[in-house]
């Protein structure tokens, strides 16, 4: 599965808007993840996960920054996220099922923040993009 | 406690009361067919599904989406016995329609995206969490009679 030219254009153009609130978007996606899928909290026993916490905001910003890296290297996401991929494989070892859950929560966050832009085509482009990012992050697992 | 807490029921019913079920149904089914094109396999007789615009404007898609979501809406009235409420439909989807239950999960998540799209910040993390329980419950109820 790979992004078409049109899909890349959609992602790039929407990222322009998203990046102005990237930290908030990343943070809200995590809040949604922990609220809807409480089992995902098991990866963060060392964090204060209450909405508004400094831990959540810092981690949300990290997630958003990584997505930004992927967008800026949209033709070589594997290259851009290579170190992060290794970290997930050898250190974090987050079960692959969880990438779908966070991807869904990111999609919901984007949909709720950018109603005018979240057309059916944009929905497809983002779903594919996040799928690709998830694949890259799990490709070194075994 | 039933399937949802009293608070979750409040959140779900509070939002659902504002939903244009007919419209949201068409939107959700349309987006399912656009975002996950392999789901078009069940709708070969629906005519032009060649582009996002064609799908979203397709009158058969809209009509069917309306039917599906009205059924979902009826199910919400029996939130504490979703398996009972969807028993007949479960048999139908297995025996006659031959639909992989994974498709119910996909549609449920698309519906959540559509609600987020329509309601914006009002569709906050707590409201979403309640709806995720609902769509998972409906998907499980629809899969329950499969054999």
Coordinates of C-alpha atoms in Angstrom, one line a residue:
Chain A
X1 CA 0.0 0.0 0.0
X2 CA 1.4 3.4 -0.9
X3 CA 0.2 6.9 -1.2
X4 CA -0.9 8.4 -4.6
X5 CA 0.4 11.8 -5.7
X6 CA -3.0 13.3 -4.9
X7 CA -3.0 11.7 -1.4
X8 CA 0.5 13.1 -0.7
X9 CA -0.7 16.5 -1.7
X10 CA -3.7 16.3 0.6
X11 CA -1.4 15.3 3.6
X12 CA 1.1 18.0 2.9
X13 CA -1.5 20.7 2.6
X14 CA -3.4 19.6 5.7
X15 CA -0.2 19.3 7.7
X16 CA 0.4 22.9 7.0
X17 CA -2.7 23.7 9.1
X18 CA -2.3 20.8 11.6
X19 CA 1.3 21.8 12.4
X20 CA 0.1 25.1 13.9
X21 CA -1.6 23.0 16.6
X22 CA 0.5 19.9 16.3
X23 CA 1.2 19.5 20.1
X24 CA -2.5 19.9 21.0
X25 CA -3.5 17.4 18.3
X26 CA -0.9 14.8 19.5
X27 CA -1.9 15.3 23.1
X28 CA -5.7 15.0 22.4
X29 CA -5.1 11.8 20.3
X30 CA -3.4 10.3 23.3
X31 CA -6.2 11.4 25.7
X32 CA -8.7 9.8 23.3
X33 CA -6.6 6.6 23.2
X34 CA -6.5 6.2 26.9
X35 CA -10.2 7.0 27.4
X36 CA -11.4 4.7 24.7
X37 CA -8.8 1.9 25.1
X38 CA -7.8 1.9 28.8
X39 CA -5.6 -1.2 28.2
X40 CA -3.1 1.1 26.3
X41 CA -2.3 2.8 29.6
X42 CA -0.3 -0.3 30.6
X43 CA 2.5 1.1 28.5
X44 CA 2.7 4.2 30.7
X45 CA 2.8 3.1 34.3
X46 CA 5.4 5.7 35.0
X47 CA 3.3 8.6 33.6
X48 CA 0.6 10.8 35.0
X49 CA -2.1 10.3 32.4
X50 CA -4.7 12.6 33.7
X51 CA -6.0 15.0 31.0
X52 CA -3.9 18.1 31.0
X53 CA -0.9 16.5 32.7
X54 CA 2.6 17.6 31.7
X55 CA 3.5 14.0 30.8
X56 CA 0.6 13.8 28.3
X57 CA 1.5 17.2 26.8
X58 CA 5.2 16.3 26.4
X59 CA 4.4 12.9 25.0
X60 CA 1.7 14.2 22.7
X61 CA 4.2 16.7 21.3
X62 CA 6.7 13.9 20.7
X63 CA 4.1 11.9 18.7
X64 CA 3.2 15.0 16.7
X65 CA 6.8 15.7 16.0
X66 CA 7.4 12.2 14.7
X67 CA 4.3 12.5 12.4
X68 CA 5.7 15.8 11.2
X69 CA 9.0 14.1 10.3
X70 CA 7.1 11.5 8.4
X71 CA 5.1 14.1 6.5
X72 CA 8.3 16.1 5.6
X73 CA 9.9 12.9 4.2
X74 CA 6.7 11.5 2.8
X75 CA 8.6 9.8 0.0
X76 CA 10.8 8.0 2.4
X77 CA 8.9 7.5 5.7
X78 CA 10.9 4.3 6.5
X79 CA 14.1 6.4 6.3
X80 CA 12.7 9.2 8.4
X81 CA 11.4 6.9 11.1
X82 CA 14.2 4.4 11.1
X83 CA 15.5 5.2 14.6
X84 CA 11.9 5.3 16.0
X85 CA 11.2 1.9 14.3
X86 CA 14.2 0.4 16.1
X87 CA 13.2 1.9 19.4
X88 CA 9.7 0.4 19.1
X89 CA 11.1 -3.0 18.1
X90 CA 13.9 -3.4 20.7
X91 CA 13.0 -1.1 23.6
X92 CA 9.3 -0.2 23.7
X93 CA 7.9 -3.4 22.2
X94 CA 4.4 -2.0 22.0
X95 CA 2.1 -4.7 20.7
X96 CA 1.3 -4.0 17.0
X97 CA -2.5 -4.0 17.6
X98 CA -2.1 -0.7 19.4
X99 CA -0.9 1.2 16.4
X100 CA -4.3 0.8 14.8
X101 CA -5.9 2.2 18.0
X102 CA -3.7 5.3 18.1
X103 CA -4.1 5.8 14.3
X104 CA -7.9 5.8 14.8
X105 CA -7.7 8.3 17.6
X106 CA -5.4 10.6 15.5
X107 CA -7.9 10.4 12.7
X108 CA -10.8 11.3 15.1
X109 CA -8.8 14.2 16.5
X110 CA -8.0 15.5 13.0
X111 CA -11.7 15.1 11.9
X112 CA -12.9 17.0 14.9
X113 CA -10.4 19.9 14.4
X114 CA -10.6 20.3 10.7
X115 CA -14.2 19.7 9.5
X116 CA -13.8 21.6 6.2
X117 CA -10.7 19.7 5.2
X118 CA -11.7 16.2 6.4
X119 CA -13.4 15.1 3.1
X120 CA -13.8 11.4 2.2
X121 CA -10.6 11.7 0.1
X122 CA -8.7 13.3 3.0
X123 CA -10.0 10.6 5.4
X124 CA -8.6 8.0 3.0
X125 CA -5.3 9.7 2.6
X126 CA -4.8 10.1 6.4
X127 CA -5.9 6.5 7.1
X128 CA -3.4 5.2 4.6
X129 CA -0.6 7.5 5.8
X130 CA -1.1 6.4 9.4
X131 CA -1.2 2.8 8.3
X132 CA 2.1 3.2 6.6
X133 CA 3.6 4.9 9.6
X134 CA 2.4 2.0 11.8
X135 CA 3.9 -0.5 9.4
X136 CA 7.2 1.3 9.5
X137 CA 7.2 1.3 13.3
X138 CA 6.6 -2.4 13.5
X139 CA 8.7 -3.6 10.6
X140 CA 11.7 -4.6 12.7
X141 CA 9.7 -6.5 15.3
X142 CA 10.9 -9.9 14.1
Chain B
X1 CA -24.1 -1.7 35.9
X2 CA -25.5 -2.6 32.4
X3 CA -23.5 -2.3 29.3
X4 CA -22.9 1.4 29.7
X5 CA -22.7 3.4 32.9
X6 CA -25.5 5.9 33.5
X7 CA -23.0 8.7 32.6
X8 CA -22.1 7.0 29.3
X9 CA -25.8 6.5 28.5
X10 CA -26.3 10.2 29.1
X11 CA -23.4 11.1 26.8
X12 CA -24.5 8.7 24.0
X13 CA -28.2 9.7 24.1
X14 CA -27.3 13.4 24.5
X15 CA -25.3 13.4 21.3
X16 CA -27.5 10.9 19.4
X17 CA -30.5 13.1 19.9
X18 CA -28.8 15.7 17.6
X19 CA -27.8 13.3 14.9
X20 CA -29.6 13.4 11.5
X21 CA -29.6 9.6 11.3
X22 CA -30.6 9.5 7.6
X23 CA -27.8 11.8 6.6
X24 CA -25.1 10.4 8.9
X25 CA -26.0 6.9 7.7
X26 CA -25.3 7.8 4.0
X27 CA -22.1 9.6 5.0
X28 CA -20.8 6.7 7.1
X29 CA -21.6 4.0 4.5
X30 CA -20.1 6.2 1.8
X31 CA -16.9 6.8 3.7
X32 CA -16.6 3.0 4.4
X33 CA -16.7 2.3 0.6
X34 CA -14.2 5.2 -0.1
X35 CA -11.7 4.6 2.7
X36 CA -11.9 0.8 2.5
X37 CA -12.6 0.1 -1.1
X38 CA -12.6 -3.7 -0.6
X39 CA -15.9 -3.3 1.2
X40 CA -17.5 -2.5 -2.2
X41 CA -17.5 -6.3 -2.7
X42 CA -21.0 -6.4 -1.0
X43 CA -22.4 -3.7 -3.2
X44 CA -21.8 -4.7 -6.8
X45 CA -25.3 -3.7 -7.8
X46 CA -25.0 -0.2 -6.5
X47 CA -23.9 1.4 -9.8
X48 CA -21.2 4.0 -10.0
X49 CA -18.6 3.6 -7.2
X50 CA -15.7 4.8 -9.3
X51 CA -14.6 7.8 -7.3
X52 CA -15.1 9.4 -3.8
X53 CA -17.5 11.9 -5.4
X54 CA -19.5 9.2 -7.2
X55 CA -19.8 7.1 -4.0
X56 CA -20.7 9.9 -1.7
X57 CA -23.4 11.1 -4.2
X58 CA -24.7 7.7 -5.1
X59 CA -28.4 7.4 -4.2
X60 CA -28.3 3.7 -3.5
X61 CA -25.4 4.2 -1.1
X62 CA -27.4 7.0 0.7
X63 CA -30.5 4.9 0.9
X64 CA -28.7 1.9 2.2
X65 CA -26.7 4.0 4.7
X66 CA -30.0 5.4 6.0
X67 CA -31.4 1.9 6.5
X68 CA -28.3 0.7 8.3
X69 CA -28.1 3.6 10.7
X70 CA -31.8 3.6 11.5
X71 CA -31.3 0.0 12.5
X72 CA -28.3 1.0 14.6
X73 CA -30.4 3.7 16.1
X74 CA -33.2 1.2 17.0
X75 CA -30.6 -1.0 18.6
X76 CA -29.5 2.0 20.8
X77 CA -32.9 1.9 22.4
X78 CA -32.0 -1.6 23.7
X79 CA -28.5 -0.8 24.8
X80 CA -28.6 -3.3 27.6
X81 CA -29.5 -6.2 25.4
X82 CA -27.8 -5.6 22.1
X83 CA -27.4 -9.4 21.4
X84 CA -31.2 -9.8 21.7
X85 CA -31.9 -6.7 19.7
X86 CA -29.6 -7.7 16.8
X87 CA -30.2 -11.5 16.8
X88 CA -32.2 -11.7 13.7
X89 CA -30.0 -9.3 11.8
X90 CA -27.0 -11.3 12.9
X91 CA -28.5 -14.4 11.3
X92 CA -29.2 -12.5 8.2
X93 CA -25.7 -11.1 7.8
X94 CA -24.2 -14.6 8.3
X95 CA -26.6 -16.8 6.4
X96 CA -27.8 -14.6 3.6
X97 CA -25.4 -11.7 3.2
X98 CA -22.2 -13.6 4.1
X99 CA -20.6 -10.5 5.6
X100 CA -17.3 -10.9 7.5
X101 CA -17.9 -9.3 11.0
X102 CA -14.7 -7.4 10.6
X103 CA -16.8 -5.1 8.4
X104 CA -19.0 -4.2 11.3
X105 CA -15.9 -3.0 13.2
X106 CA -14.7 -1.0 10.2
X107 CA -18.1 0.7 9.8
X108 CA -18.3 1.4 13.6
X109 CA -15.0 3.2 13.5
X110 CA -16.0 5.1 10.3
X111 CA -19.2 6.2 12.1
X112 CA -17.1 7.5 15.0
X113 CA -15.0 9.5 12.5
X114 CA -18.2 10.9 11.0
X115 CA -19.6 11.9 14.4
X116 CA -16.2 13.6 15.2
X117 CA -16.4 15.4 11.9
X118 CA -19.9 16.7 12.5
X119 CA -19.7 17.5 16.2
X120 CA -16.1 18.7 16.5
X121 CA -15.0 19.6 20.0
X122 CA -18.4 18.4 21.4
X123 CA -17.2 14.9 20.4
X124 CA -14.7 14.9 23.2
X125 CA -12.6 12.0 24.5
X126 CA -15.3 10.9 27.0
X127 CA -18.1 11.0 24.4
X128 CA -15.9 9.1 22.0
X129 CA -15.1 6.5 24.6
X130 CA -18.8 5.9 25.2
X131 CA -19.5 5.6 21.5
X132 CA -16.5 3.2 21.0
X133 CA -18.2 0.9 23.6
X134 CA -21.5 1.2 21.7
X135 CA -20.1 0.4 18.2
X136 CA -18.0 -2.5 19.6
X137 CA -21.2 -3.8 21.3
X138 CA -23.2 -3.6 18.1
X139 CA -20.5 -5.2 16.1
X140 CA -20.2 -8.1 18.6
X141 CA -24.0 -8.4 18.7
X142 CA -24.1 -8.6 14.9
X143 CA -21.4 -11.3 15.0
X144 CA -23.0 -13.2 17.8
X145 CA -25.1 -15.7 15.8
X146 CA -22.4 -16.5 13.3
X147 CA -21.7 -20.2 12.8

